[in-house]
Amino acid sequence: MYQSSLRSRRINVADSFDQIQDYYAEQGWTDGLPVVPPTESLVREMLSGYGGDPSASLGVIQPRNAQATLEKLAINAVMAGCRPEYMPVLIAIVQAITEPEFNIHGLQTTTNPVSPLVIINGPVREQIGINSGRGSLGPGNRANATIGRAVRLLLLNVGGAKPWSTDMAVHGSPAKYISCMGENEEDSVWDPLHVERGLSPEQSAVTVVGVQGMSNCLTFYKEPESFLNMISSAMADISDNNYLLAAGNPLVILTPGHAQIFSDGGYTKQLIKEALFELCKVPLDRFPKETSVITYEEGFAMDGDRVCPCRSADDIMIAVSGGPEPYHVLYCGNFGDTTAVTRVVELK
């Protein structure tokens, strides 16, 4: 275990499950679910999963403008129920969400129900037991669930995104509890996401995307063009932030079965992106000419008199995850004012 001194203050609470949980809830330190008490021994054990000075900062989390130190990350990871071996992945996630282009301040304070979605690639998936296959977005897997929850607790407790006061999401979202999955690289015919984004297959990586929800597309069809028609029908929602702000990364999650059928039909991921980009262009006259808050048209991405869902086809992201059947596609609309970030997982 790491022996350097820990700087967080110690709190003495009666050794009672209910009293501990009540105290944490009263302080606003939980997501509403029971937490694991972060005792000093458990925090030190969590830090042993990576090493390093506990006071070292991984980045600044807005809106509180607070340093996300290794120690603070370890505390929230303990509370979420993580294992120490998850720490390298959590560190990469924090480094990704604190990059300026991800705009964590916007995600933390908006009225939109947006949340970071974490996609994990590379050998680390098998090493720590990430689910990349059936049910990859949960429930039922400890690594996916607790890594996603640790990120949310960190955003609450270090970033200061408290519901009703700082986190102004009108409805909120179940995705704000847990949003973490692995990419099903083994069953996919294409290069995985992190390779597409410039890394090698041997590297492990996390990619964070600011998603405002998930729409299921039922694809009981046999032809790639039918898939494209159904996916684009979900994407071409003119109330989506992608159209109104046009600066994000719409995410399409295919199954390995879809990837195989697309590939057999001569489609690469790039060709799919280009087809979807074209199919999702919406005539400008479909949009209302007034809004109650702000005029959006200045931010539209236009192609003649049609509005595009993002700036270019390259902005669309495609990941392969879940079970093998080509029955369901998930479309994740984007916050529209955030850019996906990929960071390498440094294993120690």
CSV table of C-alpha atoms in Angstrom, one decimal:
chain,number,residue,atom,x,y,z
A,1,MET,CA,0.0,0.0,0.0
A,2,TYR,CA,1.1,3.6,-0.6
A,3,GLN,CA,2.5,5.0,2.6
A,4,SER,CA,2.6,8.7,1.8
A,5,SER,CA,0.4,10.9,4.0
A,6,LEU,CA,-3.2,11.5,3.0
A,7,ARG,CA,-4.5,15.0,3.1
A,8,SER,CA,-8.2,14.6,3.3
A,9,ARG,CA,-9.8,15.3,6.6
A,10,ARG,CA,-10.9,12.4,8.8
A,11,ILE,CA,-14.5,12.2,10.0
A,12,ASN,CA,-15.7,10.0,12.9
A,13,VAL,CA,-19.1,8.6,12.4
A,14,ALA,CA,-20.8,5.9,14.5
A,15,ASP,CA,-20.0,2.4,13.3
A,16,SER,CA,-23.5,1.8,11.9
A,17,PHE,CA,-24.4,1.2,8.3
A,18,ASP,CA,-27.5,3.4,8.5
A,19,GLN,CA,-25.7,6.3,10.3
A,20,ILE,CA,-22.8,6.3,7.9
A,21,GLN,CA,-25.2,6.4,4.9
A,22,ASP,CA,-27.4,9.0,6.5
A,23,TYR,CA,-24.3,11.2,7.2
A,24,TYR,CA,-23.1,11.0,3.6
A,25,ALA,CA,-26.5,11.8,2.3
A,26,GLU,CA,-26.9,14.8,4.6
A,27,GLN,CA,-23.6,16.2,3.3
A,28,GLY,CA,-24.6,15.7,-0.3
A,29,TRP,CA,-21.7,13.4,-1.0
A,30,THR,CA,-23.7,10.5,-2.7
A,31,ASP,CA,-25.6,9.9,-5.9
A,32,GLY,CA,-28.5,8.8,-3.8
A,33,LEU,CA,-27.4,5.2,-3.5
A,34,PRO,CA,-25.5,3.7,-0.5
A,35,VAL,CA,-21.8,4.0,-0.7
A,36,VAL,CA,-18.8,2.1,0.6
A,37,PRO,CA,-17.3,4.1,3.6
A,38,PRO,CA,-13.9,5.3,2.3
A,39,THR,CA,-11.7,4.4,5.3
A,40,GLU,CA,-8.1,5.2,5.3
A,41,SER,CA,-7.1,1.6,4.8
A,42,LEU,CA,-9.4,1.2,1.8
A,43,VAL,CA,-8.2,4.5,0.2
A,44,ARG,CA,-4.6,3.4,0.6
A,45,GLU,CA,-5.4,0.1,-0.9
A,46,MET,CA,-7.1,1.8,-3.9
A,47,LEU,CA,-4.1,4.0,-4.4
A,48,SER,CA,-1.9,0.9,-4.5
A,49,GLY,CA,-3.6,0.0,-7.8
A,50,TYR,CA,-1.5,2.7,-9.5
A,51,GLY,CA,1.0,4.3,-7.2
A,52,GLY,CA,2.2,7.9,-7.3
A,53,ASP,CA,1.9,10.8,-5.0
A,54,PRO,CA,-1.7,11.0,-3.6
A,55,SER,CA,-1.6,14.8,-3.9
A,56,ALA,CA,-0.8,14.7,-7.6
A,57,SER,CA,-3.4,16.4,-9.7
A,58,LEU,CA,-5.0,14.7,-12.7
A,59,GLY,CA,-6.7,17.9,-13.9
A,60,VAL,CA,-9.2,20.5,-12.9
A,61,ILE,CA,-12.9,19.7,-12.7
A,62,GLN,CA,-15.4,22.5,-13.3
A,63,PRO,CA,-17.5,24.2,-12.2
A,64,ARG,CA,-15.8,24.2,-8.8
A,65,ASN,CA,-12.5,24.6,-10.5
A,66,ALA,CA,-11.1,21.9,-8.1
A,67,GLN,CA,-8.1,19.7,-8.5
A,68,ALA,CA,-8.9,16.1,-9.1
A,69,THR,CA,-6.0,14.5,-7.2
A,70,LEU,CA,-5.2,10.8,-7.0
A,71,GLU,CA,-6.3,10.8,-3.4
A,72,LYS,CA,-9.7,12.4,-4.2
A,73,LEU,CA,-10.2,10.0,-7.1
A,74,ALA,CA,-9.3,7.0,-4.8
A,75,ILE,CA,-11.8,8.1,-2.2
A,76,ASN,CA,-14.6,8.3,-4.7
A,77,ALA,CA,-13.6,5.0,-6.3
A,78,VAL,CA,-13.8,3.4,-2.9
A,79,MET,CA,-17.3,4.9,-2.4
A,80,ALA,CA,-18.4,3.6,-5.8
A,81,GLY,CA,-17.2,0.0,-5.0
A,82,CYS,CA,-14.2,-0.1,-7.4
A,83,ARG,CA,-11.3,-2.5,-7.2
A,84,PRO,CA,-7.8,-1.1,-7.0
A,85,GLU,CA,-6.9,-2.5,-10.4
A,86,TYR,CA,-9.5,-0.1,-12.0
A,87,MET,CA,-7.4,2.9,-11.0
A,88,PRO,CA,-5.4,3.3,-14.3
A,89,VAL,CA,-8.6,3.4,-16.2
A,90,LEU,CA,-10.2,5.9,-13.9
A,91,ILE,CA,-7.1,8.1,-14.1
A,92,ALA,CA,-7.3,8.1,-17.9
A,93,ILE,CA,-11.0,9.0,-17.7
A,94,VAL,CA,-10.3,12.0,-15.5
A,95,GLN,CA,-7.5,13.1,-17.8
A,96,ALA,CA,-9.9,12.9,-20.7
A,97,ILE,CA,-12.9,14.7,-19.2
A,98,THR,CA,-10.7,17.6,-18.0
A,99,GLU,CA,-9.4,18.3,-21.5
A,100,PRO,CA,-10.7,21.8,-22.6
A,101,GLU,CA,-12.4,20.5,-25.7
A,102,PHE,CA,-14.6,18.1,-23.7
A,103,ASN,CA,-16.2,21.1,-22.0
A,104,ILE,CA,-16.9,19.5,-18.6
A,105,HIS,CA,-18.2,22.8,-17.3
A,106,GLY,CA,-20.9,22.8,-19.9
A,107,LEU,CA,-21.9,19.2,-19.2
A,108,GLN,CA,-21.9,19.8,-15.5
A,109,THR,CA,-24.2,22.9,-15.4
A,110,THR,CA,-26.5,22.6,-18.4
A,111,THR,CA,-30.3,22.0,-18.3
A,112,ASN,CA,-29.7,19.1,-20.8
A,113,PRO,CA,-29.6,15.6,-19.3
A,114,VAL,CA,-26.1,15.0,-20.7
A,115,SER,CA,-23.5,12.7,-19.1
A,116,PRO,CA,-20.0,11.5,-20.1
A,117,LEU,CA,-20.2,8.0,-21.6
A,118,VAL,CA,-17.0,6.0,-21.3
A,119,ILE,CA,-15.9,3.6,-24.0
A,120,ILE,CA,-13.0,1.3,-23.0
A,121,ASN,CA,-10.7,-0.3,-25.5
A,122,GLY,CA,-7.6,-2.5,-25.6
A,123,PRO,CA,-6.2,-5.3,-23.4
A,124,VAL,CA,-7.2,-3.7,-20.2
A,125,ARG,CA,-10.8,-4.7,-20.8
A,126,GLU,CA,-10.0,-8.4,-20.2
A,127,GLN,CA,-7.5,-7.6,-17.4
A,128,ILE,CA,-10.1,-5.9,-15.2
A,129,GLY,CA,-13.2,-7.7,-16.4
A,130,ILE,CA,-15.0,-5.0,-18.5
A,131,ASN,CA,-18.1,-6.3,-20.2
A,132,SER,CA,-18.0,-5.5,-24.0
A,133,GLY,CA,-20.5,-8.1,-25.1
A,134,ARG,CA,-24.2,-8.7,-24.3
A,135,GLY,CA,-25.5,-6.1,-21.8
A,136,SER,CA,-22.4,-4.0,-22.0
A,137,LEU,CA,-24.2,-0.9,-20.8
A,138,GLY,CA,-25.5,-2.9,-17.8
A,139,PRO,CA,-26.7,-4.0,-15.4
A,140,GLY,CA,-24.7,-6.8,-13.9
A,141,ASN,CA,-21.0,-6.1,-14.3
A,142,ARG,CA,-18.9,-4.7,-11.4
A,143,ALA,CA,-16.2,-3.1,-13.5
A,144,ASN,CA,-18.5,-1.3,-15.8
A,145,ALA,CA,-20.9,-0.2,-13.1
A,146,THR,CA,-18.4,1.0,-10.5
A,147,ILE,CA,-16.1,2.7,-12.9
A,148,GLY,CA,-19.1,4.6,-14.3
A,149,ARG,CA,-20.3,5.4,-10.8
A,150,ALA,CA,-16.9,6.6,-9.6
A,151,VAL,CA,-16.8,9.1,-12.4
A,152,ARG,CA,-20.2,10.5,-11.4
A,153,LEU,CA,-19.2,10.7,-7.7
A,154,LEU,CA,-16.1,12.5,-8.6
A,155,LEU,CA,-18.1,15.0,-10.7
A,156,LEU,CA,-20.4,15.5,-7.7
A,157,ASN,CA,-17.9,15.7,-4.9
A,158,VAL,CA,-14.9,17.3,-6.6
A,159,GLY,CA,-16.5,19.1,-9.6
A,160,GLY,CA,-19.3,20.4,-7.5
A,161,ALA,CA,-22.2,19.5,-9.8
A,162,LYS,CA,-24.9,19.2,-7.2
A,163,PRO,CA,-28.4,18.5,-8.4
A,164,TRP,CA,-30.8,21.5,-8.1
A,165,SER,CA,-28.1,24.0,-7.4
A,166,THR,CA,-25.3,23.5,-9.9
A,167,ASP,CA,-26.4,20.6,-12.0
A,168,MET,CA,-29.4,22.2,-13.6
A,169,ALA,CA,-30.6,19.3,-15.7
A,170,VAL,CA,-34.4,19.7,-16.0
A,171,HIS,CA,-35.2,16.0,-15.8
A,172,GLY,CA,-31.8,14.4,-15.1
A,173,SER,CA,-31.1,10.9,-16.5
A,174,PRO,CA,-30.3,7.4,-15.4
A,175,ALA,CA,-27.1,7.7,-17.5
A,176,LYS,CA,-25.9,10.2,-14.8
A,177,TYR,CA,-25.5,7.2,-12.5
A,178,ILE,CA,-23.5,4.8,-14.7
A,179,SER,CA,-22.3,5.2,-18.3
A,180,CYS,CA,-19.4,2.9,-19.1
A,181,MET,CA,-19.0,0.1,-21.6
A,182,GLY,CA,-16.3,-1.8,-23.5
A,183,GLU,CA,-16.0,-2.1,-27.2
A,184,ASN,CA,-16.5,-5.6,-28.5
A,185,GLU,CA,-13.2,-5.8,-30.5
A,186,GLU,CA,-13.0,-9.5,-30.7
A,187,ASP,CA,-16.3,-10.0,-32.6
A,188,SER,CA,-16.0,-6.9,-34.8
A,189,VAL,CA,-14.7,-7.0,-38.3
A,190,TRP,CA,-13.4,-3.4,-38.1
A,191,ASP,CA,-10.5,-1.7,-36.3
A,192,PRO,CA,-11.6,-0.7,-32.8
A,193,LEU,CA,-12.4,2.8,-31.9
A,194,HIS,CA,-9.0,3.6,-30.3
A,195,VAL,CA,-7.1,2.4,-33.3
A,196,GLU,CA,-9.4,4.5,-35.6
A,197,ARG,CA,-8.4,7.4,-33.3
A,198,GLY,CA,-4.7,6.9,-33.8
A,199,LEU,CA,-3.6,4.4,-31.2
A,200,SER,CA,-2.2,0.9,-31.7
A,201,PRO,CA,-4.2,-2.3,-31.0
A,202,GLU,CA,-1.8,-3.2,-28.1
A,203,GLN,CA,-2.6,0.0,-26.3
A,204,SER,CA,-5.5,0.4,-23.8
A,205,ALA,CA,-7.5,3.5,-24.0
A,206,VAL,CA,-10.7,5.3,-22.8
A,207,THR,CA,-12.8,7.5,-25.0
A,208,VAL,CA,-15.3,9.9,-23.3
A,209,VAL,CA,-18.3,11.2,-25.2
A,210,GLY,CA,-20.9,13.7,-24.0
A,211,VAL,CA,-24.2,11.9,-24.7
A,212,GLN,CA,-27.7,13.3,-23.9
A,213,GLY,CA,-29.5,10.0,-24.0
A,214,MET,CA,-29.9,6.7,-25.9
A,215,SER,CA,-32.4,5.9,-28.6
A,216,ASN,CA,-33.0,2.2,-29.5
A,217,CYS,CA,-33.4,1.5,-33.3
A,218,LEU,CA,-35.1,-1.8,-34.0
A,219,THR,CA,-33.4,-3.2,-37.1
A,220,PHE,CA,-35.2,-6.4,-38.1
A,221,TYR,CA,-33.8,-6.2,-41.6
A,222,LYS,CA,-31.2,-7.9,-43.8
A,223,GLU,CA,-29.7,-5.2,-45.9
A,224,PRO,CA,-27.2,-2.5,-45.0
A,225,GLU,CA,-29.3,0.2,-46.6
A,226,SER,CA,-32.2,-0.8,-44.4
A,227,PHE,CA,-30.1,-0.4,-41.3
A,228,LEU,CA,-29.0,3.1,-42.5
A,229,ASN,CA,-32.6,4.1,-43.1
A,230,MET,CA,-33.6,3.1,-39.5
A,231,ILE,CA,-30.5,4.6,-37.8
A,232,SER,CA,-30.9,7.9,-39.7
A,233,SER,CA,-34.5,8.1,-38.7
A,234,ALA,CA,-33.4,8.2,-35.1
A,235,MET,CA,-30.6,10.6,-35.8
A,236,ALA,CA,-32.7,13.1,-37.8
A,237,ASP,CA,-34.4,14.5,-34.7
A,238,ILE,CA,-34.5,18.3,-35.2
A,239,SER,CA,-35.0,18.8,-31.5
A,240,ASP,CA,-31.6,17.2,-30.8
A,241,ASN,CA,-28.7,19.3,-29.6
A,242,ASN,CA,-26.7,18.0,-32.5
A,243,TYR,CA,-28.7,20.1,-34.9
A,244,LEU,CA,-29.1,23.1,-32.6
A,245,LEU,CA,-25.4,23.5,-31.6
A,246,ALA,CA,-23.7,21.3,-34.3
A,247,ALA,CA,-20.4,21.0,-32.5
A,248,GLY,CA,-20.5,17.4,-31.1
A,249,ASN,CA,-20.0,13.8,-31.9
A,250,PRO,CA,-23.2,11.8,-32.6
A,251,LEU,CA,-22.5,8.2,-31.5
A,252,VAL,CA,-23.9,5.1,-33.1
A,253,ILE,CA,-23.4,1.8,-31.3
A,254,LEU,CA,-23.7,-1.2,-33.6
A,255,THR,CA,-23.6,-4.9,-32.7
A,256,PRO,CA,-21.0,-7.3,-34.2
A,257,GLY,CA,-23.8,-8.6,-36.4
A,258,HIS,CA,-24.4,-5.2,-37.9
A,259,ALA,CA,-20.7,-4.7,-38.5
A,260,GLN,CA,-20.5,-8.1,-40.3
A,261,ILE,CA,-23.5,-7.3,-42.6
A,262,PHE,CA,-22.2,-3.8,-43.3
A,263,SER,CA,-18.8,-5.2,-44.1
A,264,ASP,CA,-20.2,-8.0,-46.4
A,265,GLY,CA,-22.1,-5.3,-48.2
A,266,GLY,CA,-18.9,-3.3,-48.9
A,267,TYR,CA,-19.4,-0.7,-46.2
A,268,THR,CA,-16.5,0.6,-44.1
A,269,LYS,CA,-17.1,2.7,-41.0
A,270,GLN,CA,-16.2,5.8,-43.0
A,271,LEU,CA,-18.8,4.9,-45.7
A,272,ILE,CA,-21.4,4.4,-43.0
A,273,LYS,CA,-20.6,7.8,-41.5
A,274,GLU,CA,-20.9,9.5,-44.9
A,275,ALA,CA,-24.2,7.8,-45.7
A,276,LEU,CA,-25.7,8.8,-42.3
A,277,PHE,CA,-24.4,12.3,-42.6
A,278,GLU,CA,-26.2,12.7,-46.0
A,279,LEU,CA,-29.4,11.0,-44.8
A,280,CYS,CA,-29.6,13.2,-41.7
A,281,LYS,CA,-29.6,16.6,-43.5
A,282,VAL,CA,-32.9,18.3,-42.7
A,283,PRO,CA,-34.5,21.1,-44.6
A,284,LEU,CA,-34.2,24.4,-42.8
A,285,ASP,CA,-37.9,25.1,-43.2
A,286,ARG,CA,-38.7,22.3,-40.8
A,287,PHE,CA,-37.4,24.3,-37.9
A,288,PRO,CA,-39.5,26.9,-36.0
A,289,LYS,CA,-38.7,30.5,-36.7
A,290,GLU,CA,-38.6,31.5,-33.0
A,291,THR,CA,-37.4,30.1,-29.7
A,292,SER,CA,-38.0,31.2,-26.1
A,293,VAL,CA,-34.4,31.5,-25.1
A,294,ILE,CA,-31.9,31.9,-27.9
A,295,THR,CA,-31.7,32.0,-31.7
A,296,TYR,CA,-29.9,28.8,-32.8
A,297,GLU,CA,-29.7,29.4,-36.5
A,298,GLU,CA,-26.3,31.2,-36.2
A,299,GLY,CA,-24.8,27.9,-34.9
A,300,PHE,CA,-26.4,25.6,-37.5
A,301,ALA,CA,-24.1,23.5,-39.8
A,302,MET,CA,-25.6,24.1,-43.2
A,303,ASP,CA,-25.4,22.5,-46.6
A,304,GLY,CA,-27.3,24.8,-48.8
A,305,ASP,CA,-30.8,25.0,-47.4
A,306,ARG,CA,-30.4,21.9,-45.3
A,307,VAL,CA,-29.2,21.6,-41.7
A,308,CYS,CA,-26.6,19.0,-40.8
A,309,PRO,CA,-26.4,17.0,-37.5
A,310,CYS,CA,-22.7,17.9,-37.1
A,311,ARG,CA,-19.9,19.7,-39.0
A,312,SER,CA,-18.8,16.8,-41.1
A,313,ALA,CA,-19.3,13.0,-41.5
A,314,ASP,CA,-16.0,12.5,-39.6
A,315,ASP,CA,-17.7,13.9,-36.5
A,316,ILE,CA,-20.0,10.9,-36.3
A,317,MET,CA,-18.6,8.1,-34.1
A,318,ILE,CA,-19.2,4.4,-34.6
A,319,ALA,CA,-18.5,1.8,-31.9
A,320,VAL,CA,-19.2,-1.9,-31.8
A,321,SER,CA,-20.6,-3.4,-28.6
A,322,GLY,CA,-23.1,-5.7,-27.2
A,323,GLY,CA,-24.4,-9.1,-28.2
A,324,PRO,CA,-24.1,-10.6,-31.7
A,325,GLU,CA,-27.7,-10.2,-33.1
A,326,PRO,CA,-28.2,-7.4,-35.6
A,327,TYR,CA,-31.5,-6.5,-34.0
A,328,HIS,CA,-30.9,-3.3,-32.1
A,329,VAL,CA,-28.7,-0.2,-32.7
A,330,LEU,CA,-28.2,2.5,-30.0
A,331,TYR,CA,-28.1,6.1,-31.1
A,332,CYS,CA,-26.6,8.5,-28.6
A,333,GLY,CA,-27.4,12.1,-29.3
A,334,ASN,CA,-24.7,14.5,-28.4
A,335,PHE,CA,-24.7,17.5,-26.1
A,336,GLY,CA,-23.6,19.4,-29.2
A,337,ASP,CA,-21.0,21.6,-27.4
A,338,THR,CA,-18.5,19.0,-26.5
A,339,THR,CA,-15.8,17.0,-28.4
A,340,ALA,CA,-15.0,13.4,-27.7
A,341,VAL,CA,-11.5,12.8,-26.1
A,342,THR,CA,-9.4,9.6,-26.1
A,343,ARG,CA,-6.6,9.0,-23.6
A,344,VAL,CA,-4.2,6.1,-23.2
A,345,VAL,CA,-4.5,4.0,-20.1
A,346,GLU,CA,-1.0,3.9,-18.5
A,347,LEU,CA,-0.7,0.6,-16.7
A,348,LYS,CA,1.7,0.4,-13.7
